[in-house]
C-alpha cells in the first residue's frame, strides 16, 4: 500500500486521535497533513479544540502494546493519554515533512527502518514535550540540528545508521546518550564520539601558499644579491682589487695555520 489521499483517510485514526500506528507495508512519501491532528498540535490537551469537519474512520481499543523508549510497554486505562506516531519498518521515502514540527503535543515519534532522506528539520526543537525520537536506519543526511538539543524531556534517542555528519551540538544532553545512538554515521564527531579534527580546508591552503611565496622570495633575493655583487666587482675596480686582496689574506692565513699545526 502507498500513501495517497484515499489511503490516508482510511488509516488516519481521527483528528482527535492521540496515537497513530500504521502497518508495516506502507510505501511512498509521508503526507504533509499532520496539522490536522489537533490534539497533537496543542500542547495543553485540556484546552478545547476545534475539530475539522472531516470524516475519518475512528478506531477504539482498551489496551495496546507500544514499543516506546526502546521498551515494549502495555497501556490500558492510560492509552487515551498516549500521544505517539509510529511509522517504523515501512518503505517510506522522501523528506520528513516540516509539518511534524507543529505537533507540539507529540510525546513519541518513531520513523525508523524506512528509506527517508534529507535533513532533520531545524524546527524540531518546537516539539517541547517529545520524550522519544527514533529516526534510525534511514538515509538522513546533514548535521544534527541545534534544536534537537532544546528538547529537555527527551529521554530516548536513536539516530544510528544514517548519513549524518558534522559536530554533535555541544553543551547539551545530547552528549549524555550512549555512543550507539550515533553509530553508523561516519561523518559525525564530537562527544560521545571521537573528537572532531581541525578543519584542513582554507587554513591549510593559505599555509601552503605562504610557504611557496617564502621560498620563491628567498630564491629571488639570493639570485639578485649574487649577481648584483658580481656586477659590482666588474664595474668597480677598487672593489674588485679589495675583494681579491681579502681572499688572498684569507688564503695565506689558512695555509699558515695548517702548516703551523703540522709542525707541532
PDB file of C-alpha atoms in Angstrom:
ATOM      1  CA  UNK A   1       0.000   0.000   0.000  1.00  0.00           C
ATOM      2  CA  UNK A   2       1.235   3.501  -0.750  1.00  0.00           C
ATOM      3  CA  UNK A   3       0.342   6.821   0.862  1.00  0.00           C
ATOM      4  CA  UNK A   4      -2.285   8.751  -1.068  1.00  0.00           C
ATOM      5  CA  UNK A   5      -5.336  10.809  -0.266  1.00  0.00           C
ATOM      6  CA  UNK A   6      -7.671   7.815  -0.048  1.00  0.00           C
ATOM      7  CA  UNK A   7      -5.357   5.505   1.843  1.00  0.00           C
ATOM      8  CA  UNK A   8      -4.640   8.297   4.308  1.00  0.00           C
ATOM      9  CA  UNK A   9      -8.373   8.752   5.004  1.00  0.00           C
ATOM     10  CA  UNK A  10      -8.558   5.046   5.722  1.00  0.00           C
ATOM     11  CA  UNK A  11      -5.626   4.724   8.105  1.00  0.00           C
ATOM     12  CA  UNK A  12      -5.564   8.040   9.960  1.00  0.00           C
ATOM     13  CA  UNK A  13      -7.389   7.379  13.219  1.00  0.00           C
ATOM     14  CA  UNK A  14      -9.147  10.762  13.638  1.00  0.00           C
ATOM     15  CA  UNK A  15      -8.285  14.400  14.195  1.00  0.00           C
ATOM     16  CA  UNK A  16      -8.789  13.826  17.956  1.00  0.00           C
ATOM     17  CA  UNK A  17      -6.536  10.787  17.983  1.00  0.00           C
ATOM     18  CA  UNK A  18      -3.565  10.597  20.315  1.00  0.00           C
ATOM     19  CA  UNK A  19      -1.799   7.683  18.615  1.00  0.00           C
ATOM     20  CA  UNK A  20      -1.143   6.614  15.050  1.00  0.00           C
ATOM     21  CA  UNK A  21       0.469   3.271  14.321  1.00  0.00           C
ATOM     22  CA  UNK A  22       0.459   2.052  10.736  1.00  0.00           C
ATOM     23  CA  UNK A  23       1.055  -1.462   9.368  1.00  0.00           C
ATOM     24  CA  UNK A  24       4.463  -2.346   8.003  1.00  0.00           C
ATOM     25  CA  UNK A  25       3.502  -2.415   4.334  1.00  0.00           C
ATOM     26  CA  UNK A  26       3.246   1.298   3.548  1.00  0.00           C
ATOM     27  CA  UNK A  27       5.358   2.899   0.829  1.00  0.00           C
ATOM     28  CA  UNK A  28       5.611   6.359  -0.662  1.00  0.00           C
ATOM     29  CA  UNK A  29       6.063   9.773   0.925  1.00  0.00           C
ATOM     30  CA  UNK A  30       4.797  10.840   4.332  1.00  0.00           C
ATOM     31  CA  UNK A  31       1.791  13.136   3.735  1.00  0.00           C
ATOM     32  CA  UNK A  32       2.061  16.777   4.782  1.00  0.00           C
ATOM     33  CA  UNK A  33      -1.181  16.970   6.754  1.00  0.00           C
ATOM     34  CA  UNK A  34      -0.142  16.325  10.338  1.00  0.00           C
ATOM     35  CA  UNK A  35      -1.502  19.684  11.436  1.00  0.00           C
ATOM     36  CA  UNK A  36      -4.964  18.058  11.202  1.00  0.00           C
ATOM     37  CA  UNK A  37      -4.126  16.244  14.450  1.00  0.00           C
ATOM     38  CA  UNK A  38      -5.472  18.992  16.685  1.00  0.00           C
ATOM     39  CA  UNK A  39      -4.775  17.105  19.916  1.00  0.00           C
ATOM     40  CA  UNK A  40      -1.125  16.819  18.931  1.00  0.00           C
ATOM     41  CA  UNK A  41      -0.726  20.375  17.729  1.00  0.00           C
ATOM     42  CA  UNK A  42      -1.993  21.683  21.070  1.00  0.00           C
ATOM     43  CA  UNK A  43       0.412  21.002  23.904  1.00  0.00           C
ATOM     44  CA  UNK A  44      -2.275  21.518  26.578  1.00  0.00           C
ATOM     45  CA  UNK A  45      -4.940  18.891  25.898  1.00  0.00           C
ATOM     46  CA  UNK A  46      -7.268  20.405  28.495  1.00  0.00           C
ATOM     47  CA  UNK A  47      -7.920  23.350  26.167  1.00  0.00           C
ATOM     48  CA  UNK A  48     -10.987  22.864  23.925  1.00  0.00           C
ATOM     49  CA  UNK A  49     -10.007  22.265  20.319  1.00  0.00           C
ATOM     50  CA  UNK A  50     -11.835  22.990  17.119  1.00  0.00           C
ATOM     51  CA  UNK A  51     -12.180  19.697  15.242  1.00  0.00           C
ATOM     52  CA  UNK A  52     -12.241  19.916  11.420  1.00  0.00           C
ATOM     53  CA  UNK A  53     -15.472  18.720   9.874  1.00  0.00           C
ATOM     54  CA  UNK A  54     -13.853  15.803   8.074  1.00  0.00           C
ATOM     55  CA  UNK A  55     -14.937  12.175   8.197  1.00  0.00           C
ATOM     56  CA  UNK A  56     -12.331   9.715   9.373  1.00  0.00           C
ATOM     57  CA  UNK A  57     -12.606   6.108  10.446  1.00  0.00           C
ATOM     58  CA  UNK A  58     -12.424   6.019  14.255  1.00  0.00           C
ATOM     59  CA  UNK A  59     -10.649   3.036  15.838  1.00  0.00           C
ATOM     60  CA  UNK A  60     -11.163   2.354  19.543  1.00  0.00           C
ATOM     61  CA  UNK A  61      -9.353  -0.128  21.764  1.00  0.00           C
ATOM     62  CA  UNK A  62      -8.989  -0.589  25.507  1.00  0.00           C
ATOM     63  CA  UNK A  63      -5.324  -1.575  25.649  1.00  0.00           C
ATOM     64  CA  UNK A  64      -2.293  -1.912  23.426  1.00  0.00           C
ATOM     65  CA  UNK A  65       1.351  -2.881  23.440  1.00  0.00           C
ATOM     66  CA  UNK A  66       3.559   0.016  22.429  1.00  0.00           C
ATOM     67  CA  UNK A  67       7.287  -0.046  21.648  1.00  0.00           C
ATOM     68  CA  UNK A  68       8.339   3.191  23.339  1.00  0.00           C
ATOM     69  CA  UNK A  69      11.719   4.441  24.578  1.00  0.00           C
ATOM     70  CA  UNK A  70      13.319   1.205  23.443  1.00  0.00           C
ATOM     71  CA  UNK A  71      10.994  -0.986  25.512  1.00  0.00           C
ATOM     72  CA  UNK A  72       7.698  -2.806  24.992  1.00  0.00           C
ATOM     73  CA  UNK A  73       5.073  -1.285  27.284  1.00  0.00           C
ATOM     74  CA  UNK A  74       1.409  -2.146  27.812  1.00  0.00           C
ATOM     75  CA  UNK A  75      -1.138   0.663  28.078  1.00  0.00           C
ATOM     76  CA  UNK A  76      -4.719   0.061  29.153  1.00  0.00           C
ATOM     77  CA  UNK A  77      -6.500   2.763  31.159  1.00  0.00           C
ATOM     78  CA  UNK A  78      -3.931   5.405  30.206  1.00  0.00           C
ATOM     79  CA  UNK A  79      -3.971   4.616  26.486  1.00  0.00           C
ATOM     80  CA  UNK A  80      -6.095   7.676  25.753  1.00  0.00           C
ATOM     81  CA  UNK A  81      -3.353   9.879  27.220  1.00  0.00           C
ATOM     82  CA  UNK A  82      -0.649   8.425  24.996  1.00  0.00           C
ATOM     83  CA  UNK A  83       0.301  10.616  22.040  1.00  0.00           C
ATOM     84  CA  UNK A  84       2.585   8.956  19.545  1.00  0.00           C
ATOM     85  CA  UNK A  85       3.214   8.346  15.844  1.00  0.00           C
ATOM     86  CA  UNK A  86       4.805   5.066  14.796  1.00  0.00           C
ATOM     87  CA  UNK A  87       5.557   4.593  11.087  1.00  0.00           C
ATOM     88  CA  UNK A  88       8.557   2.329  11.623  1.00  0.00           C
ATOM     89  CA  UNK A  89       9.537  -0.624   9.429  1.00  0.00           C
ATOM     90  CA  UNK A  90       7.770   0.550   6.283  1.00  0.00           C
ATOM     91  CA  UNK A  91       9.031   1.647   2.869  1.00  0.00           C
ATOM     92  CA  UNK A  92       8.592   5.386   3.240  1.00  0.00           C
ATOM     93  CA  UNK A  93      10.736   7.669   1.076  1.00  0.00           C
ATOM     94  CA  UNK A  94      11.422  11.377   0.724  1.00  0.00           C
ATOM     95  CA  UNK A  95      11.951  14.055   3.336  1.00  0.00           C
ATOM     96  CA  UNK A  96      10.435  14.191   6.805  1.00  0.00           C
ATOM     97  CA  UNK A  97       7.601  16.750   6.483  1.00  0.00           C
ATOM     98  CA  UNK A  98       8.200  20.052   8.258  1.00  0.00           C
ATOM     99  CA  UNK A  99       4.597  19.858   9.484  1.00  0.00           C
ATOM    100  CA  UNK A 100       5.730  17.275  12.038  1.00  0.00           C
ATOM    101  CA  UNK A 101       7.379  20.086  13.974  1.00  0.00           C
ATOM    102  CA  UNK A 102       3.922  21.597  14.518  1.00  0.00           C
ATOM    103  CA  UNK A 103       2.907  18.619  16.664  1.00  0.00           C
ATOM    104  CA  UNK A 104       3.979  20.216  19.923  1.00  0.00           C
ATOM    105  CA  UNK A 105       1.919  17.776  21.966  1.00  0.00           C
ATOM    106  CA  UNK A 106       3.611  14.700  20.486  1.00  0.00           C
ATOM    107  CA  UNK A 107       5.365  12.509  23.048  1.00  0.00           C
ATOM    108  CA  UNK A 108       6.837   9.764  20.859  1.00  0.00           C
ATOM    109  CA  UNK A 109       7.865   9.707  17.180  1.00  0.00           C
ATOM    110  CA  UNK A 110       9.192   6.575  15.504  1.00  0.00           C
ATOM    111  CA  UNK A 111      10.149   6.737  11.810  1.00  0.00           C
ATOM    112  CA  UNK A 112      12.904   4.131  11.986  1.00  0.00           C
ATOM    113  CA  UNK A 113      13.681   1.479   9.369  1.00  0.00           C
ATOM    114  CA  UNK A 114      12.430   3.331   6.300  1.00  0.00           C
ATOM    115  CA  UNK A 115      14.136   4.995   3.333  1.00  0.00           C
ATOM    116  CA  UNK A 116      13.755   8.615   4.397  1.00  0.00           C
ATOM    117  CA  UNK A 117      16.230  11.168   3.043  1.00  0.00           C
ATOM    118  CA  UNK A 118      17.053  14.832   3.537  1.00  0.00           C
ATOM    119  CA  UNK A 119      17.855  16.713   6.717  1.00  0.00           C
ATOM    120  CA  UNK A 120      16.338  16.605  10.183  1.00  0.00           C
ATOM    121  CA  UNK A 121      14.070  19.645  10.409  1.00  0.00           C
ATOM    122  CA  UNK A 122      15.779  22.537  12.183  1.00  0.00           C
ATOM    123  CA  UNK A 123      12.445  23.411  13.876  1.00  0.00           C
ATOM    124  CA  UNK A 124      12.278  20.090  15.718  1.00  0.00           C
ATOM    125  CA  UNK A 125      13.008  21.984  18.932  1.00  0.00           C
ATOM    126  CA  UNK A 126       9.387  23.209  18.895  1.00  0.00           C
ATOM    127  CA  UNK A 127       8.182  19.727  19.901  1.00  0.00           C
ATOM    128  CA  UNK A 128       8.557  20.691  23.540  1.00  0.00           C
ATOM    129  CA  UNK A 129       7.194  17.548  25.231  1.00  0.00           C
ATOM    130  CA  UNK A 130       8.816  14.951  22.966  1.00  0.00           C
ATOM    131  CA  UNK A 131      10.285  12.154  25.084  1.00  0.00           C
ATOM    132  CA  UNK A 132      11.172   9.515  22.497  1.00  0.00           C
ATOM    133  CA  UNK A 133      12.611  10.012  18.990  1.00  0.00           C
ATOM    134  CA  UNK A 134      13.720   7.155  16.751  1.00  0.00           C
ATOM    135  CA  UNK A 135      14.981   8.040  13.257  1.00  0.00           C
ATOM    136  CA  UNK A 136      17.435   5.160  12.970  1.00  0.00           C
ATOM    137  CA  UNK A 137      18.182   3.138   9.834  1.00  0.00           C
ATOM    138  CA  UNK A 138      17.197   5.673   7.188  1.00  0.00           C
ATOM    139  CA  UNK A 139      19.309   7.726   4.775  1.00  0.00           C
ATOM    140  CA  UNK A 140      19.053  11.068   6.558  1.00  0.00           C
ATOM    141  CA  UNK A 141      21.934  13.455   5.879  1.00  0.00           C
ATOM    142  CA  UNK A 142      23.268  16.810   7.016  1.00  0.00           C
ATOM    143  CA  UNK A 143      24.064  17.949  10.531  1.00  0.00           C
ATOM    144  CA  UNK A 144      22.166  17.323  13.753  1.00  0.00           C
ATOM    145  CA  UNK A 145      20.114  20.498  14.278  1.00  0.00           C
ATOM    146  CA  UNK A 146      20.768  22.532  17.398  1.00  0.00           C
ATOM    147  CA  UNK A 147      17.015  22.491  18.015  1.00  0.00           C
ATOM    148  CA  UNK A 148      17.244  18.808  18.913  1.00  0.00           C
ATOM    149  CA  UNK A 149      19.333  19.780  21.923  1.00  0.00           C
ATOM    150  CA  UNK A 150      16.489  22.009  23.136  1.00  0.00           C
ATOM    151  CA  UNK A 151      14.180  19.042  23.829  1.00  0.00           C
ATOM    152  CA  UNK A 152      14.565  18.987  27.600  1.00  0.00           C
ATOM    153  CA  UNK A 153      12.207  15.995  28.089  1.00  0.00           C
ATOM    154  CA  UNK A 154      13.964  13.790  25.533  1.00  0.00           C
ATOM    155  CA  UNK A 155      14.801  10.514  27.285  1.00  0.00           C
ATOM    156  CA  UNK A 156      15.228   8.136  24.327  1.00  0.00           C
ATOM    157  CA  UNK A 157      17.052   8.964  21.091  1.00  0.00           C
ATOM    158  CA  UNK A 158      18.257   6.815  18.208  1.00  0.00           C
ATOM    159  CA  UNK A 159      19.863   8.383  15.124  1.00  0.00           C
ATOM    160  CA  UNK A 160      22.038   5.394  14.261  1.00  0.00           C
ATOM    161  CA  UNK A 161      22.782   4.162  10.746  1.00  0.00           C
ATOM    162  CA  UNK A 162      22.068   7.254   8.700  1.00  0.00           C
ATOM    163  CA  UNK A 163      24.360   9.567   6.733  1.00  0.00           C
ATOM    164  CA  UNK A 164      24.565  12.354   9.307  1.00  0.00           C
ATOM    165  CA  UNK A 165      27.734  14.434   9.520  1.00  0.00           C
ATOM    166  CA  UNK A 166      29.293  17.305  11.415  1.00  0.00           C
ATOM    167  CA  UNK A 167      29.767  18.037  15.087  1.00  0.00           C
ATOM    168  CA  UNK A 168      27.237  16.812  17.640  1.00  0.00           C
ATOM    169  CA  UNK A 169      25.893  20.007  19.295  1.00  0.00           C
ATOM    170  CA  UNK A 170      27.983  20.535  22.416  1.00  0.00           C
ATOM    171  CA  UNK A 171      26.991  21.618  25.897  1.00  0.00           C
ATOM    172  CA  UNK A 172      23.682  19.749  25.799  1.00  0.00           C
ATOM    173  CA  UNK A 173      22.156  16.484  26.957  1.00  0.00           C
ATOM    174  CA  UNK A 174      22.989  15.024  23.537  1.00  0.00           C
ATOM    175  CA  UNK A 175      26.420  14.160  24.956  1.00  0.00           C
ATOM    176  CA  UNK A 176      24.709  12.166  27.708  1.00  0.00           C
ATOM    177  CA  UNK A 177      23.385   9.496  25.346  1.00  0.00           C
ATOM    178  CA  UNK A 178      25.357   6.347  24.624  1.00  0.00           C
ATOM    179  CA  UNK A 179      27.624   6.402  21.576  1.00  0.00           C
ATOM    180  CA  UNK A 180      25.492   3.655  19.983  1.00  0.00           C
ATOM    181  CA  UNK A 181      22.777   6.284  19.465  1.00  0.00           C
ATOM    182  CA  UNK A 182      25.002   7.840  16.764  1.00  0.00           C
ATOM    183  CA  UNK A 183      26.586   4.634  15.387  1.00  0.00           C
ATOM    184  CA  UNK A 184      26.733   4.140  11.630  1.00  0.00           C
ATOM    185  CA  UNK A 185      27.109   7.861  10.856  1.00  0.00           C
ATOM    186  CA  UNK A 186      30.709   8.033   9.686  1.00  0.00           C
ATOM    187  CA  UNK A 187      30.641  11.806   9.328  1.00  0.00           C
ATOM    188  CA  UNK A 188      29.604  12.528  12.926  1.00  0.00           C
ATOM    189  CA  UNK A 189      32.158  13.600  15.521  1.00  0.00           C
ATOM    190  CA  UNK A 190      32.373  15.118  18.965  1.00  0.00           C
ATOM    191  CA  UNK A 191      31.395  13.678  22.369  1.00  0.00           C
ATOM    192  CA  UNK A 192      30.351  10.959  22.980  1.00  0.00           C
ATOM    193  CA  UNK A 193      32.105  10.008  19.697  1.00  0.00           C
ATOM    194  CA  UNK A 194      35.699  10.755  18.729  1.00  0.00           C
ATOM    195  CA  UNK A 195      36.815  14.372  18.771  1.00  0.00           C
ATOM    196  CA  UNK A 196      36.448  16.370  15.581  1.00  0.00           C
ATOM    197  CA  UNK A 197      39.596  17.018  13.583  1.00  0.00           C
ATOM    198  CA  UNK A 198      40.508  20.662  12.934  1.00  0.00           C
ATOM    199  CA  UNK A 199      39.405  21.863   9.511  1.00  0.00           C
ATOM    200  CA  UNK A 200      42.099  21.463   6.874  1.00  0.00           C
ATOM    201  CA  UNK A 201      40.469  23.453   4.118  1.00  0.00           C
ATOM    202  CA  UNK A 202      41.212  27.174   3.761  1.00  0.00           C
ATOM    203  CA  UNK A 203      43.824  27.348   6.536  1.00  0.00           C
ATOM    204  CA  UNK A 204      45.979  24.589   5.033  1.00  0.00           C
ATOM    205  CA  UNK A 205      45.691  26.147   1.591  1.00  0.00           C
ATOM    206  CA  UNK A 206      46.769  29.509   2.973  1.00  0.00           C
ATOM    207  CA  UNK A 207      49.715  27.913   4.772  1.00  0.00           C
ATOM    208  CA  UNK A 208      50.899  26.187   1.603  1.00  0.00           C
ATOM    209  CA  UNK A 209      50.609  29.446  -0.353  1.00  0.00           C
ATOM    210  CA  UNK A 210      52.636  31.232   2.339  1.00  0.00           C
ATOM    211  CA  UNK A 211      55.372  28.575   2.245  1.00  0.00           C
ATOM    212  CA  UNK A 212      55.612  28.722  -1.555  1.00  0.00           C
ATOM    213  CA  UNK A 213      55.815  32.521  -1.520  1.00  0.00           C
ATOM    214  CA  UNK A 214      58.520  32.459   1.159  1.00  0.00           C
ATOM    215  CA  UNK A 215      60.750  30.047  -0.762  1.00  0.00           C
ATOM    216  CA  UNK A 216      60.306  31.922  -4.038  1.00  0.00           C
ATOM    217  CA  UNK A 217      61.151  35.281  -2.474  1.00  0.00           C
ATOM    218  CA  UNK A 218      64.215  33.791  -0.752  1.00  0.00           C
ATOM    219  CA  UNK A 219      65.486  32.321  -4.017  1.00  0.00           C
ATOM    220  CA  UNK A 220      64.924  35.572  -5.899  1.00  0.00           C
ATOM    221  CA  UNK A 221      66.725  37.514  -3.176  1.00  0.00           C
ATOM    222  CA  UNK A 222      69.740  35.203  -3.356  1.00  0.00           C
ATOM    223  CA  UNK A 223      69.959  35.368  -7.153  1.00  0.00           C
ATOM    224  CA  UNK A 224      69.615  39.148  -7.266  1.00  0.00           C
ATOM    225  CA  UNK A 225      72.124  39.638  -4.462  1.00  0.00           C
ATOM    226  CA  UNK A 226      74.683  37.309  -6.055  1.00  0.00           C
ATOM    227  CA  UNK A 227      74.524  38.884  -9.486  1.00  0.00           C
ATOM    228  CA  UNK A 228      74.457  42.359  -8.008  1.00  0.00           C
ATOM    229  CA  UNK A 229      77.703  41.562  -6.202  1.00  0.00           C
ATOM    230  CA  UNK A 230      79.306  40.170  -9.383  1.00  0.00           C
ATOM    231  CA  UNK A 231      78.301  43.243 -11.393  1.00  0.00           C
ATOM    232  CA  UNK A 232      79.755  45.477  -8.694  1.00  0.00           C
ATOM    233  CA  UNK A 233      83.110  43.671  -8.894  1.00  0.00           C
ATOM    234  CA  UNK A 234      83.178  44.052 -12.660  1.00  0.00           C
ATOM    235  CA  UNK A 235      82.295  47.753 -12.703  1.00  0.00           C
ATOM    236  CA  UNK A 236      84.221  48.911  -9.603  1.00  0.00           C
ATOM    237  CA  UNK A 237      87.968  48.411  -9.968  1.00  0.00           C
ATOM    238  CA  UNK A 238      88.658  49.387  -6.355  1.00  0.00           C
ATOM    239  CA  UNK A 239      86.060  46.885  -5.098  1.00  0.00           C
ATOM    240  CA  UNK A 240      87.485  44.141  -7.283  1.00  0.00           C
ATOM    241  CA  UNK A 241      91.023  44.809  -6.012  1.00  0.00           C
ATOM    242  CA  UNK A 242      89.900  44.890  -2.378  1.00  0.00           C
ATOM    243  CA  UNK A 243      87.891  41.688  -2.858  1.00  0.00           C
ATOM    244  CA  UNK A 244      90.812  39.692  -4.265  1.00  0.00           C
ATOM    245  CA  UNK A 245      93.176  41.092  -1.627  1.00  0.00           C
ATOM    246  CA  UNK A 246      90.749  39.910   1.050  1.00  0.00           C
ATOM    247  CA  UNK A 247      90.627  36.423  -0.389  1.00  0.00           C
ATOM    248  CA  UNK A 248      94.431  36.405  -0.676  1.00  0.00           C
ATOM    249  CA  UNK A 249      94.772  37.289   3.035  1.00  0.00           C
ATOM    250  CA  UNK A 250      92.274  34.604   3.985  1.00  0.00           C
ATOM    251  CA  UNK A 251      94.158  32.029   1.898  1.00  0.00           C
ATOM    252  CA  UNK A 252      97.533  32.972   3.396  1.00  0.00           C
ATOM    253  CA  UNK A 253      96.151  32.835   6.938  1.00  0.00           C
ATOM    254  CA  UNK A 254      94.545  29.444   6.336  1.00  0.00           C
ATOM    255  CA  UNK A 255      97.634  27.826   4.823  1.00  0.00           C
ATOM    256  CA  UNK A 256      99.945  29.249   7.515  1.00  0.00           C
ATOM    257  CA  UNK A 257      97.671  27.943  10.256  1.00  0.00           C
ATOM    258  CA  UNK A 258      97.580  24.450   8.732  1.00  0.00           C
ATOM    259  CA  UNK A 259     101.387  24.352   8.311  1.00  0.00           C
ATOM    260  CA  UNK A 260     101.928  25.519  11.900  1.00  0.00           C
ATOM    261  CA  UNK A 261      99.731  22.714  13.240  1.00  0.00           C
ATOM    262  CA  UNK A 262     101.575  20.141  11.136  1.00  0.00           C
ATOM    263  CA  UNK A 263     104.944  21.260  12.555  1.00  0.00           C
ATOM    264  CA  UNK A 264     103.678  20.683  16.093  1.00  0.00           C
TER     265      UNK A 264
END
